[in-house]
């Protein structure tokens, strides 16, 4: 099928649209300062998807230094997917796949050696999406979310 959306980097003008998608799609919400801070520090990995002039999805990430979750040894730079969401009407068209692939390219420009994220253990769509892109569950964090749900940490070497 013909791709109907385009990707571009987040700009400050997109803040309200992205915060709205975040509120509609996820229980984990953040202040405007939090979004702007990630944009300012890691612009290459804060990306939006547009369709018909409207933002329908976003991904935002942070580069962190820490111990490898996949046995790379010592301290490594890791790309952490902080949040990704696609509006219900834009789903199952490859938008999240494209956002994640673009973010992974951005992470390698920041010299990250692996990608990781947390996902609710009941988030079937999210887990399937990440598996399709080659991420694997590396551990479970008990009670990670504020409502007590557990998280899988999923990772992949870049
Ligand atoms: N059920 C089963 N598998 C799914 C589903 C679903 N509902 N949605 C996606 N997938 C899997 C499929 O394998 C799909 O490939 P296919 O369509 O060829 O079968 C593959 O993921 C790729 O799907 P995309 O079209 O790229 O994903 P989409 O653009 O629909 O976005 C997303 C997926 C981001 C999970 C979306 O459903 C969403 O916004 N959900 C609510 C927010 C959310 O859960 N975000 C992730 C939280 S974790 C975090 O942010 C780190
Ligand atoms: Zn996280």
Short mmCIF file of N, CA and C and ligand atoms in Angstrom, two decimals:
data_model
loop_
_atom_site.label_atom_id
_atom_site.label_comp_id
_atom_site.label_asym_id
_atom_site.label_seq_id
_atom_site.Cartn_x
_atom_site.Cartn_y
_atom_site.Cartn_z
N UNK A 1 0.84 -1.20 0.00
CA UNK A 1 0.00 0.00 0.00
C UNK A 1 0.88 1.25 0.00
N UNK A 2 0.41 2.28 -0.66
CA UNK A 2 1.11 3.56 -0.71
C UNK A 2 1.18 4.17 0.69
N UNK A 3 2.37 4.64 1.06
CA UNK A 3 2.51 5.30 2.36
C UNK A 3 1.85 6.67 2.33
N UNK A 4 0.98 6.93 3.32
CA UNK A 4 0.20 8.17 3.32
C UNK A 4 0.71 9.20 4.32
N UNK A 5 1.79 8.85 5.02
CA UNK A 5 2.30 9.76 6.05
C UNK A 5 3.75 10.12 5.77
N UNK A 6 4.21 11.19 6.39
CA UNK A 6 5.62 11.58 6.28
C UNK A 6 6.18 11.80 7.68
N UNK A 7 7.49 11.65 7.80
CA UNK A 7 8.16 11.87 9.08
C UNK A 7 9.00 13.14 9.00
N UNK A 8 9.11 13.82 10.12
CA UNK A 8 10.05 14.94 10.24
C UNK A 8 10.38 15.12 11.70
N UNK A 9 11.43 15.91 11.95
CA UNK A 9 11.79 16.15 13.35
C UNK A 9 10.76 17.05 14.02
N UNK A 10 10.58 16.81 15.31
CA UNK A 10 9.73 17.67 16.14
C UNK A 10 10.28 19.09 16.13
N UNK A 11 9.36 20.08 16.08
CA UNK A 11 9.74 21.47 16.32
C UNK A 11 8.85 22.00 17.46
N UNK A 12 9.28 23.07 18.15
CA UNK A 12 8.49 23.57 19.28
C UNK A 12 7.03 23.88 18.92
N UNK A 13 6.75 24.22 17.66
CA UNK A 13 5.36 24.47 17.24
C UNK A 13 4.47 23.24 17.36
N UNK A 14 5.09 22.06 17.43
CA UNK A 14 4.32 20.80 17.49
C UNK A 14 3.94 20.42 18.92
N UNK A 15 4.39 21.21 19.90
CA UNK A 15 4.27 20.77 21.30
C UNK A 15 2.84 20.42 21.70
N UNK A 16 1.88 21.30 21.40
CA UNK A 16 0.50 21.03 21.86
C UNK A 16 -0.08 19.78 21.19
N UNK A 17 0.18 19.62 19.91
CA UNK A 17 -0.34 18.44 19.19
C UNK A 17 0.25 17.16 19.76
N UNK A 18 1.54 17.17 20.04
CA UNK A 18 2.19 15.97 20.56
C UNK A 18 1.70 15.67 21.99
N UNK A 19 1.53 16.71 22.80
CA UNK A 19 1.04 16.49 24.16
C UNK A 19 -0.38 15.93 24.13
N UNK A 20 -1.16 16.34 23.15
CA UNK A 20 -2.53 15.84 23.04
C UNK A 20 -2.51 14.35 22.66
N UNK A 21 -1.70 13.99 21.70
CA UNK A 21 -1.60 12.57 21.32
C UNK A 21 -1.17 11.74 22.52
N UNK A 22 -0.20 12.25 23.26
CA UNK A 22 0.28 11.55 24.46
C UNK A 22 -0.87 11.34 25.47
N UNK A 23 -1.69 12.38 25.67
CA UNK A 23 -2.80 12.26 26.64
C UNK A 23 -3.87 11.28 26.15
N UNK A 24 -4.14 11.31 24.84
CA UNK A 24 -5.17 10.43 24.28
C UNK A 24 -4.74 8.97 24.33
N UNK A 25 -3.44 8.73 24.10
CA UNK A 25 -2.98 7.36 23.86
C UNK A 25 -2.36 6.67 25.07
N UNK A 26 -1.88 7.41 26.05
CA UNK A 26 -1.11 6.79 27.13
C UNK A 26 -1.46 7.38 28.49
N UNK A 27 -1.42 6.57 29.54
CA UNK A 27 -1.64 7.11 30.89
C UNK A 27 -0.41 7.84 31.45
N UNK A 28 0.75 7.62 30.84
CA UNK A 28 1.96 8.30 31.31
C UNK A 28 2.08 9.64 30.59
N UNK A 29 1.80 10.72 31.30
CA UNK A 29 1.83 12.06 30.71
C UNK A 29 2.92 12.90 31.37
N UNK A 30 3.34 13.94 30.69
CA UNK A 30 4.50 14.72 31.13
C UNK A 30 4.22 16.21 30.97
N UNK A 31 5.02 17.01 31.65
CA UNK A 31 4.88 18.47 31.53
C UNK A 31 5.45 18.94 30.19
N UNK A 32 5.06 20.16 29.79
CA UNK A 32 5.61 20.73 28.55
C UNK A 32 7.13 20.88 28.65
N UNK A 33 7.62 21.17 29.85
CA UNK A 33 9.08 21.29 30.05
C UNK A 33 9.79 19.98 29.75
N UNK A 34 9.17 18.88 30.12
CA UNK A 34 9.77 17.56 29.91
C UNK A 34 9.92 17.30 28.41
N UNK A 35 8.86 17.56 27.64
CA UNK A 35 8.94 17.37 26.18
C UNK A 35 10.01 18.27 25.58
N UNK A 36 10.01 19.55 25.99
CA UNK A 36 10.94 20.51 25.40
C UNK A 36 12.39 20.17 25.74
N UNK A 37 12.60 19.67 26.95
CA UNK A 37 13.95 19.29 27.36
C UNK A 37 14.48 18.15 26.49
N UNK A 38 13.64 17.15 26.22
CA UNK A 38 14.10 16.04 25.38
C UNK A 38 14.36 16.52 23.95
N UNK A 39 13.52 17.43 23.46
CA UNK A 39 13.75 17.99 22.12
C UNK A 39 15.07 18.75 22.06
N UNK A 40 15.33 19.57 23.10
CA UNK A 40 16.54 20.39 23.07
C UNK A 40 17.81 19.53 23.17
N UNK A 41 17.74 18.46 23.98
CA UNK A 41 18.94 17.66 24.18
C UNK A 41 19.14 16.61 23.10
N UNK A 42 18.04 16.06 22.59
CA UNK A 42 18.14 14.95 21.61
C UNK A 42 17.20 15.17 20.43
N UNK A 43 17.43 16.22 19.65
CA UNK A 43 16.53 16.55 18.54
C UNK A 43 16.46 15.46 17.46
N UNK A 44 17.53 14.68 17.32
CA UNK A 44 17.56 13.65 16.26
C UNK A 44 16.60 12.50 16.55
N UNK A 45 16.20 12.34 17.81
CA UNK A 45 15.36 11.19 18.17
C UNK A 45 13.98 11.62 18.68
N UNK A 46 13.61 12.86 18.40
CA UNK A 46 12.24 13.32 18.69
C UNK A 46 11.61 13.62 17.35
N UNK A 47 10.76 12.70 16.91
CA UNK A 47 10.27 12.70 15.52
C UNK A 47 8.75 12.64 15.52
N UNK A 48 8.13 13.32 14.55
CA UNK A 48 6.67 13.26 14.42
C UNK A 48 6.30 12.69 13.05
N UNK A 49 5.10 12.09 12.99
CA UNK A 49 4.53 11.62 11.72
C UNK A 49 3.34 12.51 11.39
N UNK A 50 3.27 12.93 10.13
CA UNK A 50 2.20 13.81 9.67
C UNK A 50 1.41 13.14 8.56
N UNK A 51 0.10 13.37 8.59
CA UNK A 51 -0.77 12.89 7.51
C UNK A 51 -1.79 14.00 7.25
N UNK A 52 -1.94 14.40 6.00
CA UNK A 52 -2.87 15.48 5.63
C UNK A 52 -2.64 16.72 6.51
N UNK A 53 -1.37 17.06 6.74
CA UNK A 53 -1.04 18.27 7.49
C UNK A 53 -1.30 18.19 8.98
N UNK A 54 -1.58 17.00 9.47
CA UNK A 54 -1.92 16.83 10.89
C UNK A 54 -0.94 15.84 11.51
N UNK A 55 -0.50 16.12 12.74
CA UNK A 55 0.41 15.19 13.41
C UNK A 55 -0.41 14.04 13.97
N UNK A 56 -0.01 12.81 13.63
CA UNK A 56 -0.76 11.63 14.06
C UNK A 56 0.07 10.71 14.95
N UNK A 57 1.35 11.01 15.11
CA UNK A 57 2.17 10.16 15.97
C UNK A 57 3.49 10.82 16.28
N UNK A 58 4.14 10.31 17.33
CA UNK A 58 5.45 10.86 17.73
C UNK A 58 6.27 9.78 18.40
N UNK A 59 7.58 10.00 18.44
CA UNK A 59 8.47 9.21 19.29
C UNK A 59 9.44 10.18 19.93
N UNK A 60 9.73 9.99 21.21
CA UNK A 60 10.77 10.82 21.86
C UNK A 60 11.65 9.93 22.72
N UNK A 61 12.92 10.24 22.70
CA UNK A 61 13.93 9.35 23.30
C UNK A 61 14.96 10.17 24.07
N UNK A 62 15.75 9.42 24.84
CA UNK A 62 16.83 10.05 25.61
C UNK A 62 18.06 9.16 25.47
N UNK A 63 19.22 9.74 25.34
CA UNK A 63 20.45 8.95 25.32
C UNK A 63 20.99 8.90 26.73
N UNK A 64 21.24 7.68 27.20
CA UNK A 64 21.70 7.48 28.58
C UNK A 64 23.00 6.68 28.55
N UNK A 65 23.81 6.85 29.57
CA UNK A 65 25.02 6.04 29.71
C UNK A 65 24.80 5.10 30.89
N UNK A 66 25.03 3.82 30.65
CA UNK A 66 24.83 2.86 31.73
C UNK A 66 25.39 1.52 31.35
N UNK A 67 25.17 0.55 32.25
CA UNK A 67 25.63 -0.81 31.98
C UNK A 67 24.77 -1.41 30.88
N UNK A 68 25.39 -2.15 29.99
CA UNK A 68 24.66 -2.77 28.90
C UNK A 68 23.69 -3.81 29.43
N UNK A 69 22.45 -3.83 28.87
CA UNK A 69 21.53 -4.92 29.22
C UNK A 69 21.71 -6.11 28.31
N UNK A 70 22.62 -6.03 27.36
CA UNK A 70 22.78 -7.13 26.41
C UNK A 70 24.24 -7.58 26.34
N UNK A 71 24.95 -7.41 27.44
CA UNK A 71 26.28 -7.98 27.54
C UNK A 71 27.33 -7.34 26.65
N UNK A 72 27.18 -6.05 26.36
CA UNK A 72 28.21 -5.39 25.55
C UNK A 72 29.44 -5.06 26.41
N UNK A 73 29.29 -5.13 27.72
CA UNK A 73 30.42 -4.93 28.61
C UNK A 73 30.67 -3.47 28.97
N UNK A 74 30.82 -3.21 30.27
CA UNK A 74 31.15 -1.86 30.73
C UNK A 74 30.03 -0.87 30.49
N UNK A 75 30.39 0.42 30.52
CA UNK A 75 29.40 1.47 30.32
C UNK A 75 29.20 1.69 28.83
N UNK A 76 27.96 1.79 28.41
CA UNK A 76 27.65 2.03 27.00
C UNK A 76 26.61 3.14 26.88
N UNK A 77 26.57 3.75 25.70
CA UNK A 77 25.51 4.71 25.42
C UNK A 77 24.30 3.93 24.91
N UNK A 78 23.15 4.23 25.51
CA UNK A 78 21.93 3.52 25.17
C UNK A 78 20.86 4.52 24.77
N UNK A 79 20.10 4.18 23.75
CA UNK A 79 18.96 5.00 23.35
C UNK A 79 17.71 4.49 24.04
N UNK A 80 17.10 5.34 24.85
CA UNK A 80 15.92 4.97 25.65
C UNK A 80 14.69 5.57 24.98
N UNK A 81 13.79 4.73 24.49
CA UNK A 81 12.52 5.25 23.96
C UNK A 81 11.65 5.62 25.15
N UNK A 82 11.50 6.91 25.37
CA UNK A 82 10.72 7.38 26.52
C UNK A 82 9.23 7.25 26.23
N UNK A 83 8.81 7.58 25.01
CA UNK A 83 7.38 7.51 24.68
C UNK A 83 7.20 7.46 23.17
N UNK A 84 6.26 6.61 22.76
CA UNK A 84 5.85 6.54 21.35
C UNK A 84 4.35 6.31 21.33
N UNK A 85 3.66 7.00 20.45
CA UNK A 85 2.21 6.80 20.31
C UNK A 85 1.75 7.24 18.93
N UNK A 86 0.70 6.57 18.46
CA UNK A 86 0.06 6.90 17.18
C UNK A 86 -1.44 7.01 17.45
N UNK A 87 -2.06 8.05 16.94
CA UNK A 87 -3.51 8.23 17.13
C UNK A 87 -4.27 7.02 16.59
N UNK A 88 -5.37 6.64 17.24
CA UNK A 88 -6.11 5.44 16.81
C UNK A 88 -6.39 5.41 15.31
N UNK A 89 -6.78 6.52 14.71
CA UNK A 89 -7.14 6.51 13.28
C UNK A 89 -5.92 6.29 12.38
N UNK A 90 -4.72 6.46 12.91
CA UNK A 90 -3.51 6.30 12.09
C UNK A 90 -2.81 4.97 12.28
N UNK A 91 -3.42 4.06 13.04
CA UNK A 91 -2.71 2.83 13.41
C UNK A 91 -2.76 1.75 12.33
N UNK A 92 -1.86 0.79 12.46
CA UNK A 92 -1.73 -0.39 11.57
C UNK A 92 -1.43 0.02 10.13
N UNK A 93 -0.68 1.12 9.99
CA UNK A 93 -0.24 1.54 8.66
C UNK A 93 1.28 1.69 8.63
N UNK A 94 1.92 1.20 9.67
CA UNK A 94 3.38 1.27 9.69
C UNK A 94 3.96 2.55 10.25
N UNK A 95 3.12 3.40 10.84
CA UNK A 95 3.63 4.68 11.35
C UNK A 95 4.61 4.45 12.50
N UNK A 96 4.24 3.63 13.48
CA UNK A 96 5.13 3.40 14.62
C UNK A 96 6.42 2.71 14.18
N UNK A 97 6.30 1.80 13.24
CA UNK A 97 7.49 1.13 12.70
C UNK A 97 8.45 2.15 12.09
N UNK A 98 7.90 3.06 11.29
CA UNK A 98 8.74 4.09 10.65
C UNK A 98 9.34 5.02 11.69
N UNK A 99 8.55 5.41 12.71
CA UNK A 99 9.07 6.29 13.76
C UNK A 99 10.22 5.61 14.51
N UNK A 100 10.05 4.33 14.83
CA UNK A 100 11.10 3.62 15.57
C UNK A 100 12.37 3.46 14.74
N UNK A 101 12.21 3.14 13.46
CA UNK A 101 13.39 3.00 12.61
C UNK A 101 14.14 4.33 12.50
N UNK A 102 13.39 5.42 12.35
CA UNK A 102 14.04 6.74 12.26
C UNK A 102 14.73 7.09 13.58
N UNK A 103 14.09 6.76 14.69
CA UNK A 103 14.70 7.05 15.99
C UNK A 103 15.97 6.23 16.18
N UNK A 104 15.96 4.97 15.71
CA UNK A 104 17.17 4.14 15.84
C UNK A 104 18.33 4.74 15.03
N UNK A 105 18.02 5.29 13.86
CA UNK A 105 19.07 5.97 13.08
C UNK A 105 19.60 7.17 13.85
N UNK A 106 18.69 7.93 14.46
CA UNK A 106 19.10 9.07 15.27
C UNK A 106 19.98 8.64 16.43
N UNK A 107 19.60 7.53 17.07
CA UNK A 107 20.39 7.02 18.20
C UNK A 107 21.81 6.68 17.77
N UNK A 108 21.96 6.09 16.58
CA UNK A 108 23.32 5.74 16.14
C UNK A 108 24.13 7.00 15.85
N UNK A 109 23.45 8.08 15.42
CA UNK A 109 24.18 9.36 15.24
C UNK A 109 24.69 9.88 16.58
N UNK A 110 23.98 9.56 17.65
CA UNK A 110 24.46 9.91 19.00
C UNK A 110 25.39 8.83 19.57
N UNK A 111 25.77 7.89 18.71
CA UNK A 111 26.72 6.82 19.07
C UNK A 111 26.17 5.83 20.10
N UNK A 112 24.86 5.71 20.16
CA UNK A 112 24.26 4.70 21.04
C UNK A 112 24.52 3.31 20.45
N UNK A 113 24.81 2.35 21.32
CA UNK A 113 25.12 0.99 20.89
C UNK A 113 23.93 0.05 21.04
N UNK A 114 22.92 0.48 21.77
CA UNK A 114 21.72 -0.35 21.91
C UNK A 114 20.52 0.55 22.15
N UNK A 115 19.35 -0.03 21.89
CA UNK A 115 18.08 0.66 22.16
C UNK A 115 17.40 -0.11 23.28
N UNK A 116 16.70 0.60 24.17
CA UNK A 116 15.87 -0.09 25.16
C UNK A 116 14.64 0.74 25.48
N UNK A 117 13.66 0.06 26.04
CA UNK A 117 12.42 0.73 26.45
C UNK A 117 11.70 -0.14 27.47
N UNK A 118 10.75 0.47 28.16
CA UNK A 118 9.86 -0.29 29.04
C UNK A 118 8.49 -0.31 28.38
N UNK A 119 7.79 -1.43 28.54
CA UNK A 119 6.44 -1.55 28.00
C UNK A 119 5.60 -2.36 28.98
N UNK A 120 4.33 -1.99 29.14
CA UNK A 120 3.44 -2.74 30.03
C UNK A 120 3.34 -4.18 29.57
N UNK A 121 3.35 -5.11 30.51
CA UNK A 121 3.32 -6.53 30.15
C UNK A 121 2.02 -6.91 29.44
N UNK A 122 0.96 -6.09 29.59
CA UNK A 122 -0.31 -6.37 28.88
C UNK A 122 -0.43 -5.60 27.56
N UNK A 123 0.58 -4.84 27.18
CA UNK A 123 0.49 -4.02 25.95
C UNK A 123 0.87 -4.87 24.74
N UNK A 124 -0.10 -5.67 24.30
CA UNK A 124 0.15 -6.63 23.23
C UNK A 124 0.63 -5.93 21.95
N UNK A 125 -0.05 -4.83 21.57
CA UNK A 125 0.31 -4.12 20.34
C UNK A 125 1.76 -3.63 20.43
N UNK A 126 2.10 -3.02 21.56
CA UNK A 126 3.46 -2.51 21.73
C UNK A 126 4.50 -3.62 21.67
N UNK A 127 4.24 -4.69 22.41
CA UNK A 127 5.21 -5.78 22.47
C UNK A 127 5.41 -6.41 21.07
N UNK A 128 4.32 -6.60 20.33
CA UNK A 128 4.41 -7.16 18.97
C UNK A 128 5.20 -6.23 18.05
N UNK A 129 4.92 -4.93 18.17
CA UNK A 129 5.64 -3.94 17.37
C UNK A 129 7.15 -4.04 17.62
N UNK A 130 7.53 -4.06 18.89
CA UNK A 130 8.96 -4.08 19.23
C UNK A 130 9.62 -5.39 18.80
N UNK A 131 8.90 -6.51 18.97
CA UNK A 131 9.46 -7.80 18.55
C UNK A 131 9.70 -7.81 17.05
N UNK A 132 8.74 -7.23 16.32
CA UNK A 132 8.87 -7.20 14.86
C UNK A 132 10.12 -6.43 14.44
N UNK A 133 10.53 -5.46 15.26
CA UNK A 133 11.73 -4.67 14.95
C UNK A 133 12.99 -5.28 15.57
N UNK A 134 12.85 -6.47 16.16
CA UNK A 134 14.03 -7.19 16.64
C UNK A 134 14.37 -6.98 18.10
N UNK A 135 13.54 -6.24 18.84
CA UNK A 135 13.81 -6.11 20.27
C UNK A 135 13.37 -7.37 21.00
N UNK A 136 14.07 -7.67 22.08
CA UNK A 136 13.75 -8.84 22.90
C UNK A 136 13.59 -8.43 24.35
N UNK A 137 12.76 -9.18 25.07
CA UNK A 137 12.58 -8.90 26.50
C UNK A 137 13.87 -9.27 27.22
N UNK A 138 14.45 -8.31 27.96
CA UNK A 138 15.66 -8.64 28.71
C UNK A 138 15.38 -8.82 30.20
N UNK A 139 14.32 -8.20 30.72
CA UNK A 139 13.93 -8.45 32.11
C UNK A 139 12.55 -7.86 32.38
N UNK A 140 12.02 -8.16 33.54
CA UNK A 140 10.72 -7.63 33.96
C UNK A 140 10.97 -6.75 35.19
N UNK A 141 10.35 -5.57 35.20
CA UNK A 141 10.43 -4.71 36.40
C UNK A 141 9.07 -4.76 37.08
N UNK A 142 9.06 -5.36 38.28
CA UNK A 142 7.83 -5.53 39.04
C UNK A 142 7.30 -4.18 39.51
N UNK A 143 6.00 -3.92 39.26
CA UNK A 143 5.36 -2.69 39.76
C UNK A 143 5.93 -1.41 39.20
N UNK A 144 6.42 -1.44 37.97
CA UNK A 144 7.08 -0.27 37.37
C UNK A 144 6.13 0.92 37.21
N UNK A 145 4.88 0.65 36.83
CA UNK A 145 3.95 1.74 36.54
C UNK A 145 3.21 2.17 37.81
N UNK A 146 2.68 3.40 37.79
CA UNK A 146 2.09 3.97 39.01
C UNK A 146 0.85 3.20 39.45
N UNK A 147 0.20 2.48 38.52
CA UNK A 147 -0.96 1.66 38.92
C UNK A 147 -0.54 0.25 39.33
N UNK A 148 0.78 0.01 39.41
CA UNK A 148 1.27 -1.27 39.92
C UNK A 148 1.59 -2.31 38.86
N UNK A 149 1.25 -2.00 37.58
CA UNK A 149 1.53 -2.99 36.53
C UNK A 149 3.04 -3.17 36.34
N UNK A 150 3.41 -4.39 35.92
CA UNK A 150 4.82 -4.70 35.65
C UNK A 150 5.21 -4.21 34.25
N UNK A 151 6.51 -3.98 34.06
CA UNK A 151 7.04 -3.60 32.74
C UNK A 151 8.02 -4.66 32.26
N UNK A 152 8.00 -4.91 30.95
CA UNK A 152 9.12 -5.61 30.32
C UNK A 152 10.12 -4.56 29.88
N UNK A 153 11.38 -4.83 30.09
CA UNK A 153 12.43 -4.03 29.45
C UNK A 153 12.78 -4.77 28.17
N UNK A 154 12.67 -4.09 27.05
CA UNK A 154 12.99 -4.72 25.76
C UNK A 154 14.19 -3.99 25.15
N UNK A 155 15.09 -4.76 24.56
CA UNK A 155 16.35 -4.19 24.08
C UNK A 155 16.78 -4.81 22.75
N UNK A 156 17.67 -4.10 22.09
CA UNK A 156 18.28 -4.61 20.86
C UNK A 156 19.60 -3.88 20.64
N UNK A 157 20.55 -4.59 20.13
CA UNK A 157 21.82 -3.98 19.76
C UNK A 157 21.64 -3.13 18.50
N UNK A 158 22.28 -1.97 18.44
CA UNK A 158 22.15 -1.10 17.26
C UNK A 158 23.35 -1.27 16.34
N1 LIG B 1 -2.31 -5.91 17.84
C1 LIG B 1 -1.33 -6.76 17.51
N2 LIG B 1 -0.17 -6.39 16.91
C2 LIG B 1 -0.03 -5.08 16.64
C3 LIG B 1 -1.02 -4.13 16.95
C4 LIG B 1 -2.21 -4.59 17.56
N3 LIG B 1 -3.21 -3.75 17.89
N4 LIG B 1 -0.59 -2.91 16.56
C5 LIG B 1 0.63 -3.10 16.03
N5 LIG B 1 0.98 -4.40 16.07
C6 LIG B 1 2.22 -5.03 15.60
C7 LIG B 1 1.94 -5.78 14.32
O1 LIG B 1 2.88 -6.81 14.24
C8 LIG B 1 2.22 -4.70 13.29
O2 LIG B 1 2.49 -5.23 12.02
P1 LIG B 1 1.26 -5.57 11.03
O3 LIG B 1 0.33 -4.39 11.00
O4 LIG B 1 1.93 -5.82 9.73
O5 LIG B 1 0.60 -6.79 11.62
C9 LIG B 1 3.44 -4.06 13.86
O6 LIG B 1 3.19 -4.02 15.27
C10 LIG B 1 3.72 -2.66 13.32
O7 LIG B 1 2.57 -1.85 13.52
P2 LIG B 1 2.55 -0.31 13.14
O8 LIG B 1 1.46 -0.07 12.15
O9 LIG B 1 3.91 0.16 12.78
O10 LIG B 1 2.13 0.30 14.57
P3 LIG B 1 1.10 1.53 14.83
O11 LIG B 1 1.48 2.69 13.99
O12 LIG B 1 -0.28 1.03 14.74
O13 LIG B 1 1.44 1.91 16.36
C11 LIG B 1 1.41 1.60 18.74
C12 LIG B 1 1.59 0.92 17.36
C13 LIG B 1 2.41 2.76 18.88
C14 LIG B 1 1.70 0.56 19.83
C15 LIG B 1 -0.04 2.13 18.83
O14 LIG B 1 -0.94 1.03 18.93
C16 LIG B 1 -0.29 3.04 20.01
O15 LIG B 1 -0.10 4.25 19.94
N6 LIG B 1 -0.74 2.47 21.15
C17 LIG B 1 -1.05 3.23 22.35
C18 LIG B 1 0.20 3.86 22.95
C19 LIG B 1 1.26 2.82 23.30
O16 LIG B 1 0.96 1.72 23.75
N7 LIG B 1 2.54 3.20 23.09
C20 LIG B 1 3.68 2.32 23.44
C21 LIG B 1 3.91 2.37 24.93
S1 LIG B 1 5.55 1.78 25.38
C22 LIG B 1 6.58 3.15 25.13
O17 LIG B 1 6.11 4.21 24.83
C23 LIG B 1 8.08 2.95 25.28
ZN1 LIG B 2 11.39 4.44 29.96
#
